[in-house]
Short mmCIF file of C-alpha atoms in Angstrom, two decimals:
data_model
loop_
_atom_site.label_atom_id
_atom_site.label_comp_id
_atom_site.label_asym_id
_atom_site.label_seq_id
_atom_site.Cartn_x
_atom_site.Cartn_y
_atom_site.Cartn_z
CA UNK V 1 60.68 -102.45 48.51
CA UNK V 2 62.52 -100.17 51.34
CA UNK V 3 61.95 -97.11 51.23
CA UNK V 4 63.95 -94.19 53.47
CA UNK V 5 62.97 -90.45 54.35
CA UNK V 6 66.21 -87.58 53.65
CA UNK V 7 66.69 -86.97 57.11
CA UNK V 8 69.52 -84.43 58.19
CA UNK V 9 70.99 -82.90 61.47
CA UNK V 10 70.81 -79.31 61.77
CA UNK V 11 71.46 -77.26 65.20
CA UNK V 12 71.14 -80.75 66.67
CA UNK V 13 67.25 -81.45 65.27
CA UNK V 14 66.81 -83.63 62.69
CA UNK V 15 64.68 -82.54 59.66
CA UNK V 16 62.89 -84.52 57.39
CA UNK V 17 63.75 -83.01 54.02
CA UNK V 18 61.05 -83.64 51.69
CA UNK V 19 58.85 -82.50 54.44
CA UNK V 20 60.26 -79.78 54.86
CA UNK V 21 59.79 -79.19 50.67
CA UNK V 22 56.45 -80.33 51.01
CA UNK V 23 55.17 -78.24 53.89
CA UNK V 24 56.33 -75.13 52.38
CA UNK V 25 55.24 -75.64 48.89
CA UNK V 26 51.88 -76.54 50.15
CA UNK V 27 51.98 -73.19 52.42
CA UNK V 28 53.23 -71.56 49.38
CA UNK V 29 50.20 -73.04 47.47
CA UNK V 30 47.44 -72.02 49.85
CA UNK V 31 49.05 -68.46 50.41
CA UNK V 32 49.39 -67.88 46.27
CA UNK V 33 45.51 -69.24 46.51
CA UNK V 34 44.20 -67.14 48.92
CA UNK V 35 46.24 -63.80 48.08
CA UNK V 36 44.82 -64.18 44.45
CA UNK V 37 41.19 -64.62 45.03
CA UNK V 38 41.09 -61.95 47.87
CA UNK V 39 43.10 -59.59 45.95
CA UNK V 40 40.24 -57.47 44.57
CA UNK V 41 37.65 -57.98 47.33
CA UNK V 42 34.32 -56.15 46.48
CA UNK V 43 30.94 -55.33 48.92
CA UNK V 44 28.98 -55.23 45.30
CA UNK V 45 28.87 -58.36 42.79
CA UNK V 46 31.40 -60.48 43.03
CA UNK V 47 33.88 -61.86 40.71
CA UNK V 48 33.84 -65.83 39.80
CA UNK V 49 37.38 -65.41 42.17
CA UNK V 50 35.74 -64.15 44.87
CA UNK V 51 32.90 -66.65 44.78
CA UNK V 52 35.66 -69.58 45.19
CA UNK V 53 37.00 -67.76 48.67
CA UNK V 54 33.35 -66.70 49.93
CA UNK V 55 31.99 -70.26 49.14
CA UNK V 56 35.01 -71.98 51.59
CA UNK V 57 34.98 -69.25 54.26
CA UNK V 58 31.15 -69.41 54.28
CA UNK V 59 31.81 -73.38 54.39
CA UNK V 60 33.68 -73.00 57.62
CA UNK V 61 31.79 -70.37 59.42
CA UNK V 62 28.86 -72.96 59.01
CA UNK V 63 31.11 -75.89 60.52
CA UNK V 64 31.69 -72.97 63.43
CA UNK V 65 28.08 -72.13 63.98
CA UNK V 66 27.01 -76.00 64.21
CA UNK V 67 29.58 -76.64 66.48
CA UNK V 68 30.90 -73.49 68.60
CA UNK V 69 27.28 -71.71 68.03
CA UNK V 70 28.81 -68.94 66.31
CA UNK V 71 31.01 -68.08 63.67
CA UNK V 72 31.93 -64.63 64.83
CA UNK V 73 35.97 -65.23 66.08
CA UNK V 74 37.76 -64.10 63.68
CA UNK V 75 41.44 -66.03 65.31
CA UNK V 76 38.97 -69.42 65.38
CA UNK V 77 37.70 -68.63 61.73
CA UNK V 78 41.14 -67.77 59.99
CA UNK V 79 42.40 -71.21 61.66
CA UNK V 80 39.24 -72.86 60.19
CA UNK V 81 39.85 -71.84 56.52
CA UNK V 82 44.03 -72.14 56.71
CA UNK V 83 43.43 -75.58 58.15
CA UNK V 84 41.33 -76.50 55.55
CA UNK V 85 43.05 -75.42 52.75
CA UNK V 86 46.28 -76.65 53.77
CA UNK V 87 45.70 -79.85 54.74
CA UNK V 88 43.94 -80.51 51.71
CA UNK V 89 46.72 -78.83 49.76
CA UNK V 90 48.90 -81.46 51.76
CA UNK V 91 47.24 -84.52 51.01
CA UNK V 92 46.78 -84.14 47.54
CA UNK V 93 50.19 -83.17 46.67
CA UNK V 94 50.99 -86.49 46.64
CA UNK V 95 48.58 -87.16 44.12
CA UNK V 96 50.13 -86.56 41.06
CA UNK V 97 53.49 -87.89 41.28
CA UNK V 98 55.84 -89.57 43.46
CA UNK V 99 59.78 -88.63 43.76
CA UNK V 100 62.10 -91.43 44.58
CA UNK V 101 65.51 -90.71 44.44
CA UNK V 102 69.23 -91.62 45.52
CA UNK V 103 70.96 -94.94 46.36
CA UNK V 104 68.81 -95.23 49.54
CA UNK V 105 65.37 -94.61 47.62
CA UNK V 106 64.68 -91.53 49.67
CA UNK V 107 61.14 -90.42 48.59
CA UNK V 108 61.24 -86.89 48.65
CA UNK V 109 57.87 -86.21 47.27
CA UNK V 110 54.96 -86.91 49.08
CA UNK V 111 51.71 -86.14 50.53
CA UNK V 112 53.49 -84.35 53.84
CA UNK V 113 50.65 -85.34 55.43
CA UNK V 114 51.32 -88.71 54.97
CA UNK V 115 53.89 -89.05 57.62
CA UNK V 116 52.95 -88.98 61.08
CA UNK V 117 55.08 -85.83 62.41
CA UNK V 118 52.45 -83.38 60.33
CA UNK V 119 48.99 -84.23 61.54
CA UNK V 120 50.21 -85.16 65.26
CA UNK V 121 51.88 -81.87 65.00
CA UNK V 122 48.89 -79.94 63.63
CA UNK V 123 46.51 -81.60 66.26
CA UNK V 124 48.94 -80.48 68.99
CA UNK V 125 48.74 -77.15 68.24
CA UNK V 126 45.03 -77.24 67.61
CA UNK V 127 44.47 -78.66 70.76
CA UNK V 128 46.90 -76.60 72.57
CA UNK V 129 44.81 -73.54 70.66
CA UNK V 130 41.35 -74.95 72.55
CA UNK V 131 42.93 -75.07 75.70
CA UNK V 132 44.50 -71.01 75.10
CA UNK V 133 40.65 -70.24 73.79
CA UNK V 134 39.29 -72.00 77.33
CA UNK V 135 41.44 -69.80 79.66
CA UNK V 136 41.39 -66.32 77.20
CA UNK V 137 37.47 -66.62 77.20
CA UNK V 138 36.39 -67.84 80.72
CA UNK V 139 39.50 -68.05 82.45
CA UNK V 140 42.02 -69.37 84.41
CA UNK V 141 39.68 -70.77 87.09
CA UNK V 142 37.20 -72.03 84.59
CA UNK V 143 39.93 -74.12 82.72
CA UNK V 144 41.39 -75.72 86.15
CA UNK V 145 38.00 -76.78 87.56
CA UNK V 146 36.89 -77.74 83.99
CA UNK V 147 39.18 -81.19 84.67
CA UNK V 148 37.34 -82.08 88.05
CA UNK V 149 33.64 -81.89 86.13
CA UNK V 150 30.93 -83.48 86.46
CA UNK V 151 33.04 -85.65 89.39
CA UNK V 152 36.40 -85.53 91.28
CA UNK V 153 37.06 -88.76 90.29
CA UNK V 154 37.22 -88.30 87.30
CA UNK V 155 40.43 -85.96 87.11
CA UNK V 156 42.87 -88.83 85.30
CA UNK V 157 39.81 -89.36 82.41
CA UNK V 158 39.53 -85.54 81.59
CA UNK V 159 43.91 -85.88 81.55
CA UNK V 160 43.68 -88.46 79.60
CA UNK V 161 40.96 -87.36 77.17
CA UNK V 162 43.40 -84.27 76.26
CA UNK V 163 46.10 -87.05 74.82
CA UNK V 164 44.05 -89.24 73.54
CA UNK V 165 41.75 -86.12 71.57
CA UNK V 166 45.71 -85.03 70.58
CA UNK V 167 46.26 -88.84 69.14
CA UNK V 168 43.35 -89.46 67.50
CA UNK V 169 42.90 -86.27 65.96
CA UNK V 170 46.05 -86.48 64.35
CA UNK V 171 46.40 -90.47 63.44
CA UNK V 172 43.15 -90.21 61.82
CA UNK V 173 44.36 -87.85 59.12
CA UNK V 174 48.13 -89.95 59.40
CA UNK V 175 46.05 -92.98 58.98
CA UNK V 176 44.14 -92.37 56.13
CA UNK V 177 46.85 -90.39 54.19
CA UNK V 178 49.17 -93.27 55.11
CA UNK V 179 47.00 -95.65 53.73
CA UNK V 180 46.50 -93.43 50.34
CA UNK V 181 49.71 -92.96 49.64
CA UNK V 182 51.24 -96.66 50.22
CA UNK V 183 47.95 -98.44 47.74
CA UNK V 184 49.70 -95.55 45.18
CA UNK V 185 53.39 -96.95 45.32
CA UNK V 186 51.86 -100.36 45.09
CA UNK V 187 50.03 -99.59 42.45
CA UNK V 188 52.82 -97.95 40.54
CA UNK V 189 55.10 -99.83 41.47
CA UNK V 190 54.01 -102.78 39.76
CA UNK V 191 54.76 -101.49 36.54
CA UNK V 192 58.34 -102.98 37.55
CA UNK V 193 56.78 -106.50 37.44
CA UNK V 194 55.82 -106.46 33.60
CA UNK V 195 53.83 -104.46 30.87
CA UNK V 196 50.54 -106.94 31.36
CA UNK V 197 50.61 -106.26 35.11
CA UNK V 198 50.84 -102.71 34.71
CA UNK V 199 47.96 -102.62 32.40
CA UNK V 200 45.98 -104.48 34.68
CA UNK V 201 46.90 -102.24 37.57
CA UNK V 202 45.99 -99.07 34.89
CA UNK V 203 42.35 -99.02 36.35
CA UNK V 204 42.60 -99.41 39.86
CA UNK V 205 45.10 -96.86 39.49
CA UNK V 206 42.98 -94.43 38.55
CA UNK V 207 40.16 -95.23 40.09
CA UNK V 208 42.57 -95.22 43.62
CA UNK V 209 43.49 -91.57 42.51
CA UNK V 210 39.94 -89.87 42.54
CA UNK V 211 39.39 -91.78 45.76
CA UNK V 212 42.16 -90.31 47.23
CA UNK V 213 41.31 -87.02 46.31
CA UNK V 214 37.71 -87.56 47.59
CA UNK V 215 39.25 -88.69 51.09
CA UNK V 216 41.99 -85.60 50.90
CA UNK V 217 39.14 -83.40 50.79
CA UNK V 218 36.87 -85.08 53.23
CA UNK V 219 39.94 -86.03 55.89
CA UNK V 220 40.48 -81.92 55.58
CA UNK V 221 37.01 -81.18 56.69
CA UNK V 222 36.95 -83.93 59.17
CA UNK V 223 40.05 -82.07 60.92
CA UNK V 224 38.47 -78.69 60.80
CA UNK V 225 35.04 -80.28 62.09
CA UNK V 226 37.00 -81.89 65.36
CA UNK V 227 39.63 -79.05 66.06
CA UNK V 228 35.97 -77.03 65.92
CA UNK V 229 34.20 -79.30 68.38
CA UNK V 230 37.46 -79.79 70.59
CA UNK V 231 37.30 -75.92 71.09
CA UNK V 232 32.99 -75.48 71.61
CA UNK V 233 33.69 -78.67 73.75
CA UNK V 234 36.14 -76.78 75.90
CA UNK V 235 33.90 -73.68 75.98
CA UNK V 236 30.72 -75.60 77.56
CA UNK V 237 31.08 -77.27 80.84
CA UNK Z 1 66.77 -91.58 62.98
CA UNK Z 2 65.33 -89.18 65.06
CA UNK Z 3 65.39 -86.82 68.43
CA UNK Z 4 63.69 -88.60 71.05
CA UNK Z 5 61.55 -91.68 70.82
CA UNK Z 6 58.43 -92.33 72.35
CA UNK Z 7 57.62 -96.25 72.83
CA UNK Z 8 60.38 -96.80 70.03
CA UNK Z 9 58.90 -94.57 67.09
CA UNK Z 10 61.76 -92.34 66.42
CA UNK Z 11 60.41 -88.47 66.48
CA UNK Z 12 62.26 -85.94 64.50
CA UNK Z 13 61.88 -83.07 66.72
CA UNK Z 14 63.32 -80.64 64.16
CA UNK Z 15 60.35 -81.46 61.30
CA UNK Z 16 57.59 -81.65 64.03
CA UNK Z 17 59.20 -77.76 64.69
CA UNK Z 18 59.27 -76.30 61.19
CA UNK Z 19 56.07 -77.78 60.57
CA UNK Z 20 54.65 -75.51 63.62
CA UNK Z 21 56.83 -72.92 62.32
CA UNK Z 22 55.44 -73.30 58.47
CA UNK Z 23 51.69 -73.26 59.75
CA UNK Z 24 52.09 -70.12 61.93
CA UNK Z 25 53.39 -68.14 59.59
CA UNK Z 26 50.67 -69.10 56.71
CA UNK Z 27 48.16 -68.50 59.51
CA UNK Z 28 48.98 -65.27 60.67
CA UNK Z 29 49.67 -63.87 57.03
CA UNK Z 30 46.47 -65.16 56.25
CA UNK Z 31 44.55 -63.83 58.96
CA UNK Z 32 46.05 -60.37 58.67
CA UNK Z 33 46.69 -60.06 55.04
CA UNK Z 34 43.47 -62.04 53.86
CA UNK Z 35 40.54 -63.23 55.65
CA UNK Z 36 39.71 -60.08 57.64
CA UNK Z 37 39.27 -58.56 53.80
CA UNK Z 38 36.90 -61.27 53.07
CA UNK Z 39 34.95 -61.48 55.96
CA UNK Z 40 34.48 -57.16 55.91
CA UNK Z 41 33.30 -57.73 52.62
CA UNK Z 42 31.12 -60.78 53.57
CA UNK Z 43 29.52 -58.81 56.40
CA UNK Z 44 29.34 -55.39 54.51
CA UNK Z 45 27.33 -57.12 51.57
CA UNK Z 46 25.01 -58.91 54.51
CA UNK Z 47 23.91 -55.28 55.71
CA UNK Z 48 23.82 -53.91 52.41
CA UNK Z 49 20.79 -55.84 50.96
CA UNK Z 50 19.28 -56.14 55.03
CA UNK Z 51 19.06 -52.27 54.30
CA UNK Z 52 17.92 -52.48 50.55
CA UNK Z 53 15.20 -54.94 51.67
CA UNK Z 54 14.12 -52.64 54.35
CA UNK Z 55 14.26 -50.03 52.09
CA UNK Z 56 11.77 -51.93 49.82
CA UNK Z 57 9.56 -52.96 52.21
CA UNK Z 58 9.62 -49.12 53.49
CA UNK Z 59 8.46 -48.16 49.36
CA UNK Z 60 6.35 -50.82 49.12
CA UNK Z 61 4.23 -49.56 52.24
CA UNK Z 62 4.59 -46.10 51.10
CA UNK Z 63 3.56 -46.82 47.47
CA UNK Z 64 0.84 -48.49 49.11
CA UNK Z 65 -0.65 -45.83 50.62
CA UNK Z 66 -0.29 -43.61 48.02
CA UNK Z 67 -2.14 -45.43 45.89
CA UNK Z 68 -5.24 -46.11 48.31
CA UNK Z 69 -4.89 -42.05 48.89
CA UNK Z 70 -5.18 -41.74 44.92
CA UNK Z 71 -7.77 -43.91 44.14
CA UNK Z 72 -9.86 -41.74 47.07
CA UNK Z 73 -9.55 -38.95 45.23
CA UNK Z 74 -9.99 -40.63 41.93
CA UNK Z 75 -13.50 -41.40 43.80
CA UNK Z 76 -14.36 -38.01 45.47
CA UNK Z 77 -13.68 -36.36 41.87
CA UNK Z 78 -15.95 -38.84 40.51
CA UNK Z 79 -18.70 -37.68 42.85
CA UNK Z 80 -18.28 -34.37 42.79
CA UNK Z 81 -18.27 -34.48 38.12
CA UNK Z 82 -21.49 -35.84 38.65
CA UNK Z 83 -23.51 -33.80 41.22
CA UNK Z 84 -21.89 -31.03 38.58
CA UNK Z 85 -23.15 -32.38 36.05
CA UNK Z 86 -26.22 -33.11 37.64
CA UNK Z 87 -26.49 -29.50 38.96
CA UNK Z 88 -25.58 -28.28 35.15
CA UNK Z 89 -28.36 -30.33 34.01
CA UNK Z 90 -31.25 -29.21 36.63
CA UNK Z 91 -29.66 -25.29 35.83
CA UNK Z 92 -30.16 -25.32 32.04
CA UNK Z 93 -33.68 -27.16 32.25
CA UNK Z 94 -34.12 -24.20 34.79
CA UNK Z 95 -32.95 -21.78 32.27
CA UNK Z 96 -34.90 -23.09 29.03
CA UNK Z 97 -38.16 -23.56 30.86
CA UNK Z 98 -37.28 -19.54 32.02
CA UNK Z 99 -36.71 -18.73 28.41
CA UNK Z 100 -39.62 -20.55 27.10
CA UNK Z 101 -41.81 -19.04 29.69
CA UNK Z 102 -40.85 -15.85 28.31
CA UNK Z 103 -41.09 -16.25 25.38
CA UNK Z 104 -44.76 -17.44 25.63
CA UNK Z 105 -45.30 -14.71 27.62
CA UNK Z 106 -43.79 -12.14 24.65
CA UNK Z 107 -45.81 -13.96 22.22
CA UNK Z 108 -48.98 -13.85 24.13
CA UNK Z 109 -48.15 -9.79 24.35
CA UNK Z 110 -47.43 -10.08 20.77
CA UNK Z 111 -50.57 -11.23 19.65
CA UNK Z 112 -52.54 -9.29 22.30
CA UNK Z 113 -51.29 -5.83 20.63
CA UNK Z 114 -51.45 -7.26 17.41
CA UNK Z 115 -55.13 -8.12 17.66
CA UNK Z 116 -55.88 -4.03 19.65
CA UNK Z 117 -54.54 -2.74 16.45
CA UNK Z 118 -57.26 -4.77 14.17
CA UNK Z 119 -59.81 -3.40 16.29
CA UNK Z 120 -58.24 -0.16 16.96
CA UNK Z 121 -58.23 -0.26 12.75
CA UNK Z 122 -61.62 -1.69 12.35
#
């Protein structure tokens, strides 16, 4: 069982179709989400809309204030809440069904987050954001001597760190969604090998799909919690 | 297929791009369109009952004193009805023993003349 992304050239890139259809539909998603339940925003009682929106940003600005010490960036927050809400978007979009299609068994829909280029993407930029924070906040001089602290010595390590924070940050999420996402073709797929297996499979099946949203939700938080401690981490020394 | 590879995992430079791309433009319609909305609203509502419960506790002090002030002069009213009455009382005994007195004292006359007359007639 081979299975091949829709990959095309284009201004001499190549683009991974169906993550390209996945990304933006899960954008779409999050956007549609969020426009609706902050459309009629109210200081007085709030509707059961509202509620939904103040209950995750209030859920991120305590991640911020256990981590950075305060929740009151507003660039920091908005990245919170749109990272949490898209990647969770992301990894269960794959949930529901699975698109195979063509002669070459392109699968064209999927959890995006289930292929490496989206979370090692994601963590780049988050990580490239904590370094941006580091030198906007306390400057350039602060960020430079930052890599030679506590010792000298250890200048490579604190290099290093940076990659290795980028890597695991984003293979974690890759990892896990990766993992998710392969168990489900098994599992459907071995409705090809007979009606008795796929009964038997019927139950694991389902079973593997409310883990797999419990792990899309808590991989999302996860990734918010870390790009939140990367940043307070690069705020401190 | 892909752009560049890094310890032989092909990289498709072009997805790893649109998937920045995708993700900075939710973000910053987010942030501007969205969140700052929510957050106003958040913080607005914060202040709103931190001012209604100072408010309360501003009332409940001054409904506080108000009442001790009433129930003083619930008390000195008190007092003063009943050294009135008091002083009503000791005034009318005054005033019927005065009475009484004089009327004895017209009676006594009374009977005095009355009993001048007999002899005056005997």
């Amino acid at each position: 069982m081979h299975h091949s992304s829709p990959l095309v050239q284009w201004f001499s890139l190549t683009f991974d179709l169906s993550i390209v259809l996945t990304t933006t539909v899960a954008s779409l998603l999050v956007f549609l989400f969020v426009y609706f339940t902050t459309k009629t925003v109210t200081t007085k009682i709030p509707t059961s809309r509202q509620n939904v929106i103040e209950w995750i940003v209030e859920f991120v600005q305590k991640i911020m204030r256990n981590t950075i010490g305060s929740s009151r960036n507003m660039f920091t927050l908005s990245c919170g809440i749109t990272l949490l809400l898209y990647i969770f978007t992301a990894n269960i979009l794959g949930l529901p069904f699975t698109i195979i299609a063509g002669e070459d068994h392109a699968i064209w829909w999927k959890s995006p987050t289930s292929d490496a280029h989206v979370p090692i993407t994601l963590a780049i930029m988050m990580i490239v954001y904590s370094h941006y924070n580091d030198i906007r906040t306390l400057g350039f001089n602060h960020y430079i001597t930052g890599y030679v602290k506590p010792f000298k010595a250890l200048l490579p390590t604190n290099i290093m760190e940076q990659f290795s924070n980028t890597l695991t940050l984003g293979l974690r999420l890759f990892g896990n969604m990766y993992a998710k996402e392969i168990m489900l073709l098994l599992l459907i797929g071995s409705i090809k090998k007979g009606i008795f297996v796929g009964i038997l499979a019927a139950v694991p099946l389902l079973i593997w799909l409310a883990f797999g949203l419990f792990i899309g939700a808590l991989q999302a938080y996860i990734f918010v919690t870390l790009t939140m401690v990367y940043v307070s981490l690069r705020l401190q020394h | 297929m892909g752009d560049i590879t890094i310890f032989g995992i092909p990289v498709a430079l072009g997805t790893m791009l649109y998937q920045a791309f995708i993700f900075t433009v939710l973000f910053w319609l987010l942030h501007k369109l969205c969140f700052k909305k929510i957050v106003d609203a958040l913080e607005n509502r914060k202040k709103h009952i931190e001012n209604q419960l100072t408010v309360t506790e501003q009332y409940k002090e001054e409904a506080k004193q108000k009442l001790e002030e009433q129930t003083k002069l619930l008390e000195e009213t008190r007092r003063e009805v009943l050294e009135m009455r008091k002083k009503c009382k000791e005034e009318t005994e005054q005033l019927l023993k005065n009475a009484r007195d004089e009327a004895y004292q017209i009676r006594a006359k009374a009977v005095e003349e009355q009993k001048k007359r007999l002899n005056q007639g005997a």
